[in-house]
Coordinates of C-alpha atoms in Angstrom, one line a residue:
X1 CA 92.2 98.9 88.8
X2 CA 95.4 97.5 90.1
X3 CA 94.2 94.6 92.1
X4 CA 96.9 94.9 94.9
X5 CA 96.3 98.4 96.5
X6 CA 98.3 100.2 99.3
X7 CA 96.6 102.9 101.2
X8 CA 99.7 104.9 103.2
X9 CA 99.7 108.0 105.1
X10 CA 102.9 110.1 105.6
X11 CA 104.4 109.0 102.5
X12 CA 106.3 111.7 101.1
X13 CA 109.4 112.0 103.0
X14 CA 111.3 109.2 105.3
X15 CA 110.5 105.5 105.9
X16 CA 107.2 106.1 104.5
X17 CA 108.4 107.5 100.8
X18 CA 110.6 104.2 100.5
X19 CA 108.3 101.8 101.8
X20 CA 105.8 103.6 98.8
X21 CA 108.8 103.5 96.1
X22 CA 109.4 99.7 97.1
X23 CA 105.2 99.5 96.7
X24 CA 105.3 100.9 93.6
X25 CA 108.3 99.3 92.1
X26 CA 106.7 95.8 92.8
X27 CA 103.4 96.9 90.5
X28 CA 101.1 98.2 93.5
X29 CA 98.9 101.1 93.5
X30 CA 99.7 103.4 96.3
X31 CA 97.1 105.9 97.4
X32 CA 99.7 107.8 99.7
X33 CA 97.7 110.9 102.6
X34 CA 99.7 113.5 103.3
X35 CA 100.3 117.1 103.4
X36 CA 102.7 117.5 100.5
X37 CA 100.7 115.2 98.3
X38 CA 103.6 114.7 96.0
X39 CA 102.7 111.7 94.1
X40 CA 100.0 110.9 91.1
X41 CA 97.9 109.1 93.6
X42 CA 98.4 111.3 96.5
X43 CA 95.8 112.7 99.1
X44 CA 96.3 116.5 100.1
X45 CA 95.3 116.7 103.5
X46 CA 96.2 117.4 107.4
X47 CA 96.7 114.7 109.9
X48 CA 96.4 117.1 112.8
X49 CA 92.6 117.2 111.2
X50 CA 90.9 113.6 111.8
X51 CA 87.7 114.3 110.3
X52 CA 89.3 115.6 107.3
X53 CA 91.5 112.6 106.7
X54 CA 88.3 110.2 106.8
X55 CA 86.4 111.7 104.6
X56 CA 89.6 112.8 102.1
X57 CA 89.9 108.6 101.9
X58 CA 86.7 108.3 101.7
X59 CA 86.4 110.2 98.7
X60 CA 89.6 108.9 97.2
X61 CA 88.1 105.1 98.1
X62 CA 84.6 106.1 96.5
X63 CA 84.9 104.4 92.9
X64 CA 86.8 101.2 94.3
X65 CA 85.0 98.1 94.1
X66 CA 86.7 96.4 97.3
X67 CA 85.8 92.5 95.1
X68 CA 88.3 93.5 92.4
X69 CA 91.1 94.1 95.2
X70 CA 93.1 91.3 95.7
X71 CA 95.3 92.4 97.7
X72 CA 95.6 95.3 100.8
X73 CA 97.7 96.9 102.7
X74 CA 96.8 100.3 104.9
X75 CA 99.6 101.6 107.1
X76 CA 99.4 104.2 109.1
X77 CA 103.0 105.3 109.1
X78 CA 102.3 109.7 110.1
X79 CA 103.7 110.7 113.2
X80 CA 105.2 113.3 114.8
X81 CA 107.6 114.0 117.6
X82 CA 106.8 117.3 118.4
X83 CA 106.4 119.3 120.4
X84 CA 109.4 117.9 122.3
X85 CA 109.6 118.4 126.0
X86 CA 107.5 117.8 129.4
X87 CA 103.8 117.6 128.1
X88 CA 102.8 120.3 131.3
X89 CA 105.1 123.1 129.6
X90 CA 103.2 122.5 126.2
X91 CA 100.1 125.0 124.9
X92 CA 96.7 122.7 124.7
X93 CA 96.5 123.1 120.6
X94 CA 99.9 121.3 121.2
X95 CA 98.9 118.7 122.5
X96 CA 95.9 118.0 121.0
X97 CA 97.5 118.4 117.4
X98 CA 100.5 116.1 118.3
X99 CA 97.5 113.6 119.5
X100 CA 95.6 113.6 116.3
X101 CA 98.6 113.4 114.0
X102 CA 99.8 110.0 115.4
X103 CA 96.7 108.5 117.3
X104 CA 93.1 109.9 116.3
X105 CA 94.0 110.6 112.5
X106 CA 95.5 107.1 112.3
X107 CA 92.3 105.2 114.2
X108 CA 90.1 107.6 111.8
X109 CA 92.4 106.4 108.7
X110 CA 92.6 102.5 109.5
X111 CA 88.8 102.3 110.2
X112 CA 87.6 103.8 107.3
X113 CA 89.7 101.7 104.9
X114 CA 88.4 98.6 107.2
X115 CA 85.0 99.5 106.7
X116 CA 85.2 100.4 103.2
X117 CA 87.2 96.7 102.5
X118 CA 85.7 94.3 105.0
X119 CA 84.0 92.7 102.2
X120 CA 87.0 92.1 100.5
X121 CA 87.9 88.5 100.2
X122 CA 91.6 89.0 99.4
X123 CA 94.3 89.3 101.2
X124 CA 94.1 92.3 103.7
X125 CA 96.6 93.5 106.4
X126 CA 96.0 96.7 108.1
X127 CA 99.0 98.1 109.9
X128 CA 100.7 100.7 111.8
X129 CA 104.4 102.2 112.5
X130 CA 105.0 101.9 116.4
X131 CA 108.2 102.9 118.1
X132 CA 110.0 101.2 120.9
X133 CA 108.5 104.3 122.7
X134 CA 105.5 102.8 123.2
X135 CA 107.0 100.8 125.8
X136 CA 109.6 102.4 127.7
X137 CA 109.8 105.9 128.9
X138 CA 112.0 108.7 127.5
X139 CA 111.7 111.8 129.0
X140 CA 110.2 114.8 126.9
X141 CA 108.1 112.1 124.8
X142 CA 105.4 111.7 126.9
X143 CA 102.9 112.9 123.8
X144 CA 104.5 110.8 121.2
X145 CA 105.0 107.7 123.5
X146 CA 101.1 107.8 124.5
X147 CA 99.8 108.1 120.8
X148 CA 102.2 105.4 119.8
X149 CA 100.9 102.8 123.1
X150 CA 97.1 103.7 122.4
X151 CA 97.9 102.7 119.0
X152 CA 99.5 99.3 119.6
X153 CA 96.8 98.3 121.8
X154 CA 94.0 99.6 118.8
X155 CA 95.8 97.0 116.9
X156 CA 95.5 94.5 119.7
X157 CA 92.2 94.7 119.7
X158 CA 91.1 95.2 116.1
X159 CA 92.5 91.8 115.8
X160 CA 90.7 90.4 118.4
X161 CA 87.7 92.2 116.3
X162 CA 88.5 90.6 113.1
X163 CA 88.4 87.1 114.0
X164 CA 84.9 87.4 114.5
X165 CA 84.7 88.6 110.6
X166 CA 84.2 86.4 107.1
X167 CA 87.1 88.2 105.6
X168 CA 89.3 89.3 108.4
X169 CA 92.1 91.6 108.2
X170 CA 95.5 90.6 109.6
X171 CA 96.0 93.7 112.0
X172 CA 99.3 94.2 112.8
X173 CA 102.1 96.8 114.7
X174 CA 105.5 97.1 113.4
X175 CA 108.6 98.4 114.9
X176 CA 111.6 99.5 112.1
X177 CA 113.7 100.4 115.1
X178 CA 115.5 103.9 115.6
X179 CA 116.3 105.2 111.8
X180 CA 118.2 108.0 110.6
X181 CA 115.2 110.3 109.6
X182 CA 114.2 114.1 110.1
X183 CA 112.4 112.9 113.2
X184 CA 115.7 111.6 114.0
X185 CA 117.2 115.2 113.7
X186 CA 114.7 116.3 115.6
X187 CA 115.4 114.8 118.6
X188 CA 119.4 114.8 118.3
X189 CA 119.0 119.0 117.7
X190 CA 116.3 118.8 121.1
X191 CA 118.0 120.4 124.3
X192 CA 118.8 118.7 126.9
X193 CA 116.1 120.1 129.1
X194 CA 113.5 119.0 126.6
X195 CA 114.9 115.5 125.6
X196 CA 117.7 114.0 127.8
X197 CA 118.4 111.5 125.1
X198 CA 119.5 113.8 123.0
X199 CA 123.5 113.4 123.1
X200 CA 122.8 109.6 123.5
X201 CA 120.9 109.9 120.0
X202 CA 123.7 112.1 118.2
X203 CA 126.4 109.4 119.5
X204 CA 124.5 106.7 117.7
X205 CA 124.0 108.4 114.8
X206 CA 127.6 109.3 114.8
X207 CA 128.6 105.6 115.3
X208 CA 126.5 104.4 112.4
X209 CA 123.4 102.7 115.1
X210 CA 120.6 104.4 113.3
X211 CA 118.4 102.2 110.7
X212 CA 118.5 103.4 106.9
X213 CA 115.1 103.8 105.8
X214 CA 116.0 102.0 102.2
X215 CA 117.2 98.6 103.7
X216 CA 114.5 98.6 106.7
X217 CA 111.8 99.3 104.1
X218 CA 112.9 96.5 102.7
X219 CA 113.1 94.6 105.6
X220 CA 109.3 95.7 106.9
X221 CA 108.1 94.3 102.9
X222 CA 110.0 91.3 103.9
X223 CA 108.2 90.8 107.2
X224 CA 105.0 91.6 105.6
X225 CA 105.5 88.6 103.2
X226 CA 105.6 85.8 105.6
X227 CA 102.0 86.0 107.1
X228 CA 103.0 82.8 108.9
X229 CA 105.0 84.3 110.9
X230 CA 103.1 87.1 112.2
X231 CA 101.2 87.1 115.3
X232 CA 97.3 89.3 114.7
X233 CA 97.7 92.2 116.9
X234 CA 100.9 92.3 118.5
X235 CA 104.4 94.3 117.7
X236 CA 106.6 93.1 114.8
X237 CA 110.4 94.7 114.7
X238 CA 113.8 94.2 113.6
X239 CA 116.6 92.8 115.2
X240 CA 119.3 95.5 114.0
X241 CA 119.5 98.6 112.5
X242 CA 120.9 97.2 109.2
X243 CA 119.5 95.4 106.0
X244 CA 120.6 92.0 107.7
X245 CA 117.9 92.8 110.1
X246 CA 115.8 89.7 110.7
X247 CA 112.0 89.7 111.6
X248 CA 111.0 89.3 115.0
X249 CA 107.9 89.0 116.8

């Protein structure tokens, strides 16, 4: 058993895959959840299905003794930003699937690491990818921008939770800034009916404004290495989209 373990959902593709080849490359362990599974240590399952991802980590936590882990990460990176447009012109299974994916799958995720590692004397931050969404208002995100606030203020109070524990975790949200990912593309290719921002997006991304996932990942493991600095429960970001980026709280 590797005794610093990473538990990471949506880690196949984006800011997720390079924050788990950064993981890796220091000497971690990642268990990565996702639907591709495409690692040695990967999880295949849905995050539009919460019940499933509990018990998939569950199972996959089963034969870990949370004494020999030293030290722990669990990030909920996941999300979604579809379906795009005004939430009333969207079908209920939608909704509710966009909901799970970056709120209820993430809650189900976090908790059941916590509980599994409360014990754990090491250590332990528990974490989750917000978006500058959570706090202002772009039109035809209303889904993704609720997920992502319920979320921040799970964090808030998880930490409020954990100082009442022997071996608290350091609960945390942290904000990478816009990046030049697939959700990205998403929202640049979004009409302007559905997303308004969308021409605003493609300029940026034309004028080099969008985050690399390689230098912000590396900026995030950066941040996560100066506990001193971080706040339990509130947002943590990035001034600047590039690797110069310095942390923030």
């Amino acid at each position: 058993m590797n005794p610093r373990l990473a538990l990471v959902t949506g880690g196949s593709r984006g800011l997720g895959r390079a924050l788990v080849t950064q993981l890796q490359a220091e000497g971690w362990r990642v268990v990565e959840l996702s639907r591709s599974a495409p690692m040695a240590d990967s999880v295949r399952v849905d995050l539009a299905q919460p019940a499933a991802v509990a018990q998939a980590l569950a199972e996959a936590l089963a034969g870990i003794d949370p004494i020999s882990v030293s030290e722990l990460l669990v990030l909920h990176n996941a999300g979604t930003v579809q379906p795009v447009g005004p939430a009333a012109n969207k079908p209920v299974g939608e909704v509710i699937d966009a909901l799970n994916v970056n709120l209820v799958s993430g809650i189900a995720f976090l908790v059941t690491a916590m509980a599994h590692f409360q014990s754990c004397p090491g250590r332990k931050v528990v974490a989750q990818i917000t978006s500058g969404a959570a706090v202002r208002a772009h039109a035809g995100l209303s889904l993704y921008s609720a997920a992502k606030a319920g979320m921040d203020q799970f964090m808030r109070v998880v930490a409020a939770e954990q100082t009442h524990q022997a071996h608290p975790f350091l609960a945390l949200s942290l904000d990478p800034g816009a990046l030049d990912t697939d959700m990205q593309a998403v929202l640049r290719s979004a009409s302007s009916t559905d997303y308004p921002g969308a021409a605003a997006f493609a300029r940026r991304q034309r004028d080099g404004q969008l985050g690399q996932v390689e230098a912000v990942a590396t900026a995030l493991r950066r941040l996560l290495d100066t506990p001193a600095a971080l706040a339990p429960g509130e947002r943590h970001g990035l001034r600047g989209p590039g690797p110069a980026s310095i942390p923030v709280s």
